[in-house]
């Protein structure tokens, strides 16, 4: 084998190794995922997209508890442009899967408890105090709200790999926890985009590590409120995007919150 052939082979092995480390989760269930019911996958933005005129949409937070163990103090951050959105309100109302696409859920999601609103352009913090990776969603002119949704410690639901390969997600043999929330956004300016991140930590054996859900598991939507019955206040288009699920390994900020069973 010539030197050039060996170099080419080495390069191919390196590329395959990177795919295995970063994209390998595309064929396995990552620790945390986000999904929106009825969405379709947009390859350009690597996001599950839903276009609806309903007053709310159903956001799923999926935890691979069976493989990773308890995922502690899971949080949702919702980030959006600050201008003209000083009064934007988010409501996350707990629900269940309702056997959508064959996914069953024996327990109602824990309540999404509002924690804070941040307007200084900063980024949410992970368990060790380091910032959530800024995937182009945080910074100057951006506001984010944070909600606590408790520990993911149940294995009462079959989960799946919520990626675009093969179309709609299907239940697999993996077991974990699915929290479903009816998300309603009000008082948003026209054209507002809201991006959701899901994150927190599991306990590592010796040291803190961080692993992120693949971009192919993003979820998003476009929503316009229905017209006012009187016809005087036309609907304001409010696109909404839900971002990548994130799981971090950390040794700080543990809080055990059990989920109420139905």
Short mmCIF file of C-alpha atoms in Angstrom, two decimals:
data_model
loop_
_atom_site.label_atom_id
_atom_site.label_comp_id
_atom_site.label_asym_id
_atom_site.label_seq_id
_atom_site.Cartn_x
_atom_site.Cartn_y
_atom_site.Cartn_z
CA UNK A 1 0.00 0.00 0.00
CA UNK A 2 1.41 3.38 -1.01
CA UNK A 3 1.81 6.31 1.39
CA UNK A 4 -1.06 8.14 -0.32
CA UNK A 5 -3.32 5.10 0.00
CA UNK A 6 -2.47 4.80 3.69
CA UNK A 7 -3.26 8.51 4.20
CA UNK A 8 -6.61 8.14 2.44
CA UNK A 9 -7.49 5.09 4.51
CA UNK A 10 -6.50 6.89 7.72
CA UNK A 11 -8.64 9.90 6.75
CA UNK A 12 -11.64 7.68 6.10
CA UNK A 13 -11.18 5.98 9.46
CA UNK A 14 -11.03 9.39 11.17
CA UNK A 15 -14.25 10.50 9.50
CA UNK A 16 -15.98 7.26 10.47
CA UNK A 17 -14.76 7.70 14.04
CA UNK A 18 -16.21 11.22 14.22
CA UNK A 19 -19.53 10.01 12.85
CA UNK A 20 -19.57 7.23 15.43
CA UNK A 21 -18.91 9.67 18.28
CA UNK A 22 -21.19 12.53 17.25
CA UNK A 23 -23.79 11.05 14.94
CA UNK A 24 -23.82 7.48 16.13
CA UNK A 25 -26.74 8.25 18.37
CA UNK A 26 -28.83 8.63 15.23
CA UNK A 27 -29.25 4.83 15.36
CA UNK A 28 -29.77 4.63 19.12
CA UNK A 29 -31.85 6.46 21.67
CA UNK A 30 -29.90 9.40 23.20
CA UNK A 31 -30.31 10.37 26.85
CA UNK A 32 -32.75 13.21 26.21
CA UNK A 33 -34.86 14.14 23.21
CA UNK A 34 -37.53 16.67 22.24
CA UNK A 35 -40.41 16.03 19.86
CA UNK A 36 -43.69 17.68 18.82
CA UNK A 37 -46.73 15.61 17.93
CA UNK A 38 -47.77 15.69 14.31
CA UNK A 39 -44.51 17.26 13.14
CA UNK A 40 -42.52 16.48 10.00
CA UNK A 41 -38.76 16.66 9.65
CA UNK A 42 -37.11 19.62 7.91
CA UNK A 43 -33.66 18.54 6.72
CA UNK A 44 -32.47 22.09 6.07
CA UNK A 45 -32.83 23.12 9.71
CA UNK A 46 -32.50 19.58 11.12
CA UNK A 47 -35.71 20.14 13.03
CA UNK A 48 -39.05 18.44 13.48
CA UNK A 49 -41.56 21.07 12.28
CA UNK A 50 -45.28 21.43 12.88
CA UNK A 51 -47.52 23.99 11.17
CA UNK A 52 -50.78 24.39 13.04
CA UNK A 53 -53.55 26.88 13.68
CA UNK A 54 -54.37 25.29 17.02
CA UNK A 55 -54.07 27.37 20.18
CA UNK A 56 -51.35 25.07 21.52
CA UNK A 57 -49.04 22.22 20.55
CA UNK A 58 -47.87 19.10 22.38
CA UNK A 59 -44.18 18.99 23.27
CA UNK A 60 -42.57 15.73 24.39
CA UNK A 61 -39.53 15.47 26.64
CA UNK A 62 -38.14 11.93 26.43
CA UNK A 63 -35.61 10.49 28.88
CA UNK A 64 -33.68 7.27 28.22
CA UNK A 65 -33.73 6.25 31.89
CA UNK A 66 -33.39 2.55 31.20
CA UNK A 67 -29.93 3.05 29.70
CA UNK A 68 -28.61 6.14 31.51
CA UNK A 69 -30.29 5.84 34.90
CA UNK A 70 -31.98 8.71 36.73
CA UNK A 71 -31.70 12.06 34.96
CA UNK A 72 -31.79 14.64 37.72
CA UNK A 73 -33.53 18.02 37.89
CA UNK A 74 -34.40 18.18 34.21
CA UNK A 75 -35.00 21.71 32.92
CA UNK A 76 -36.51 23.31 29.86
CA UNK A 77 -35.27 26.67 28.60
CA UNK A 78 -37.29 28.67 26.06
CA UNK A 79 -35.36 31.44 24.28
CA UNK A 80 -36.68 34.16 21.94
CA UNK A 81 -35.96 37.67 20.65
CA UNK A 82 -36.34 40.32 23.35
CA UNK A 83 -37.65 43.27 21.28
CA UNK A 84 -41.45 43.51 21.35
CA UNK A 85 -41.72 40.42 23.56
CA UNK A 86 -41.50 41.89 27.05
CA UNK A 87 -44.89 40.38 27.94
CA UNK A 88 -44.50 37.00 26.24
CA UNK A 89 -46.04 34.26 28.35
CA UNK A 90 -45.42 30.53 28.22
CA UNK A 91 -47.69 27.89 29.70
CA UNK A 92 -46.69 24.23 29.90
CA UNK A 93 -49.58 22.06 31.06
CA UNK A 94 -48.84 18.45 31.94
CA UNK A 95 -50.41 15.66 29.88
CA UNK A 96 -49.74 12.11 28.60
CA UNK A 97 -48.92 10.57 25.22
CA UNK A 98 -52.49 9.41 24.63
CA UNK A 99 -51.05 6.40 22.74
CA UNK A 100 -49.89 8.71 19.94
CA UNK A 101 -48.01 6.63 17.34
CA UNK A 102 -48.24 3.68 19.73
CA UNK A 103 -46.32 5.35 22.58
CA UNK A 104 -48.00 4.67 25.91
CA UNK A 105 -47.48 6.51 29.18
CA UNK A 106 -48.83 5.28 32.51
CA UNK A 107 -48.12 8.47 34.44
CA UNK A 108 -48.94 12.15 34.05
CA UNK A 109 -45.94 14.41 33.54
CA UNK A 110 -44.58 16.34 36.50
CA UNK A 111 -45.64 19.99 36.56
CA UNK A 112 -43.41 22.41 34.69
CA UNK A 113 -42.47 24.88 37.42
CA UNK A 114 -41.46 28.34 36.21
CA UNK A 115 -38.07 29.31 37.62
CA UNK A 116 -36.90 32.58 36.07
CA UNK A 117 -36.71 34.92 33.09
CA UNK A 118 -33.28 36.14 32.01
CA UNK A 119 -32.83 39.20 29.78
CA UNK A 120 -29.08 39.90 29.95
CA UNK A 121 -28.13 37.84 26.90
CA UNK A 122 -26.51 35.10 28.97
CA UNK A 123 -26.87 31.33 28.54
CA UNK A 124 -28.47 28.77 30.89
CA UNK A 125 -26.02 27.00 33.18
CA UNK A 126 -25.41 23.28 33.46
CA UNK A 127 -24.90 21.44 36.72
CA UNK A 128 -21.24 22.37 37.14
CA UNK A 129 -21.82 26.06 36.44
CA UNK A 130 -20.65 25.91 32.81
CA UNK A 131 -22.90 27.47 30.14
CA UNK A 132 -25.18 25.44 27.95
CA UNK A 133 -23.51 25.26 24.51
CA UNK A 134 -24.70 28.28 22.57
CA UNK A 135 -25.93 26.78 19.32
CA UNK A 136 -26.75 30.22 17.90
CA UNK A 137 -29.82 30.77 20.07
CA UNK A 138 -28.51 32.85 23.00
CA UNK A 139 -26.82 36.22 23.25
CA UNK A 140 -27.52 39.95 23.06
CA UNK A 141 -31.15 40.76 22.34
CA UNK A 142 -32.36 37.35 23.44
CA UNK A 143 -34.50 36.45 26.46
CA UNK A 144 -34.99 33.01 27.95
CA UNK A 145 -37.34 31.47 30.47
CA UNK A 146 -36.46 28.39 32.48
CA UNK A 147 -38.81 25.70 33.82
CA UNK A 148 -38.03 22.78 36.15
CA UNK A 149 -39.72 19.48 35.26
CA UNK A 150 -38.20 17.25 37.97
CA UNK A 151 -36.23 14.02 37.88
CA UNK A 152 -36.64 11.47 35.12
CA UNK A 153 -36.52 8.19 37.05
CA UNK A 154 -39.30 6.06 35.57
CA UNK A 155 -39.11 3.21 33.07
CA UNK A 156 -42.85 2.94 32.49
CA UNK A 157 -42.85 3.94 28.81
CA UNK A 158 -41.34 2.46 25.70
CA UNK A 159 -39.30 5.17 24.04
CA UNK A 160 -37.90 5.42 20.53
CA UNK A 161 -35.38 7.24 18.42
CA UNK A 162 -37.00 10.51 17.40
CA UNK A 163 -34.94 11.18 14.28
CA UNK A 164 -35.97 11.58 10.62
CA UNK A 165 -34.78 8.19 9.42
CA UNK A 166 -37.74 6.05 8.45
CA UNK A 167 -40.41 8.72 8.97
CA UNK A 168 -42.51 8.79 12.12
CA UNK A 169 -40.82 7.57 15.33
CA UNK A 170 -41.79 4.13 16.57
CA UNK A 171 -41.58 2.54 20.04
CA UNK A 172 -38.45 0.47 20.55
CA UNK A 173 -37.43 -2.04 23.21
CA UNK A 174 -35.81 0.74 25.28
CA UNK A 175 -37.72 1.90 28.36
CA UNK A 176 -37.75 5.33 29.90
CA UNK A 177 -39.89 8.32 30.80
CA UNK A 178 -41.94 10.58 28.55
CA UNK A 179 -43.21 13.94 29.80
CA UNK A 180 -45.81 15.52 27.53
CA UNK A 181 -46.78 19.20 27.83
CA UNK A 182 -49.46 21.25 26.13
CA UNK A 183 -47.49 24.39 25.27
CA UNK A 184 -49.32 27.69 24.85
CA UNK A 185 -47.55 30.94 23.95
CA UNK A 186 -49.36 34.24 24.35
CA UNK A 187 -48.60 37.96 24.02
CA UNK A 188 -45.94 37.24 21.40
CA UNK A 189 -45.08 39.70 18.67
CA UNK A 190 -45.65 38.78 15.05
CA UNK A 191 -42.93 36.50 13.73
CA UNK A 192 -41.64 35.53 17.17
CA UNK A 193 -39.52 32.40 17.24
CA UNK A 194 -39.23 30.41 20.46
CA UNK A 195 -36.54 27.74 20.80
CA UNK A 196 -36.62 25.06 23.51
CA UNK A 197 -33.66 23.27 25.11
CA UNK A 198 -33.81 20.28 27.44
CA UNK A 199 -30.93 19.60 29.81
CA UNK A 200 -29.42 18.47 33.10
CA UNK A 201 -27.39 15.66 34.59
CA UNK A 202 -26.92 12.04 35.54
CA UNK A 203 -24.40 10.71 38.03
CA UNK A 204 -21.12 9.54 36.51
CA UNK A 205 -19.01 6.95 38.30
CA UNK A 206 -15.80 8.96 38.65
CA UNK A 207 -16.05 12.36 36.98
CA UNK A 208 -18.38 14.79 35.33
CA UNK A 209 -18.91 14.36 31.59
CA UNK A 210 -21.13 16.10 29.06
CA UNK A 211 -22.95 14.49 26.15
CA UNK A 212 -25.43 16.22 23.88
CA UNK A 213 -28.42 14.88 22.00
CA UNK A 214 -27.89 14.96 18.23
CA UNK A 215 -29.21 17.92 16.24
CA UNK A 216 -31.41 15.49 14.31
CA UNK A 217 -33.58 15.28 17.43
CA UNK A 218 -34.57 18.96 17.41
CA UNK A 219 -38.27 19.77 17.27
CA UNK A 220 -40.14 22.88 16.22
CA UNK A 221 -43.34 24.39 15.02
CA UNK A 222 -45.23 27.24 13.45
CA UNK A 223 -48.37 28.37 15.22
CA UNK A 224 -50.95 31.07 14.52
CA UNK A 225 -53.77 31.68 17.03
CA UNK A 226 -57.28 31.21 15.60
CA UNK A 227 -59.08 34.39 14.50
CA UNK A 228 -61.00 36.38 17.06
CA UNK A 229 -64.72 35.45 16.82
CA UNK A 230 -65.59 39.11 16.26
CA UNK A 231 -63.13 39.46 13.45
CA UNK A 232 -61.60 42.60 14.93
CA UNK A 233 -58.31 41.03 16.02
CA UNK A 234 -56.79 38.88 13.26
CA UNK A 235 -54.44 36.10 14.38
CA UNK A 236 -50.76 36.93 14.93
CA UNK A 237 -48.43 34.37 13.32
CA UNK A 238 -46.14 32.98 16.00
CA UNK A 239 -43.58 30.46 14.73
CA UNK A 240 -42.12 28.33 17.48
CA UNK A 241 -39.11 26.07 17.42
CA UNK A 242 -38.09 23.48 19.97
CA UNK A 243 -34.42 22.82 20.26
CA UNK A 244 -32.04 19.96 20.85
CA UNK A 245 -32.35 17.87 23.94
CA UNK A 246 -29.27 18.06 26.17
CA UNK A 247 -28.04 15.79 28.93
CA UNK A 248 -25.09 16.70 31.11
CA UNK A 249 -23.16 14.67 33.63
CA UNK A 250 -22.54 16.74 36.78
CA UNK A 251 -22.17 16.33 40.50
CA UNK A 252 -23.89 19.56 41.56
CA UNK A 253 -27.44 20.75 42.01
CA UNK A 254 -29.11 17.41 42.53
CA UNK A 255 -32.80 17.59 43.31
CA UNK A 256 -35.04 14.53 43.42
CA UNK A 257 -38.62 15.22 42.37
CA UNK A 258 -40.80 12.19 41.78
CA UNK A 259 -43.38 12.21 39.05
CA UNK A 260 -47.02 11.77 40.03
CA UNK A 261 -48.65 8.65 38.70
CA UNK A 262 -52.09 8.84 37.15
#
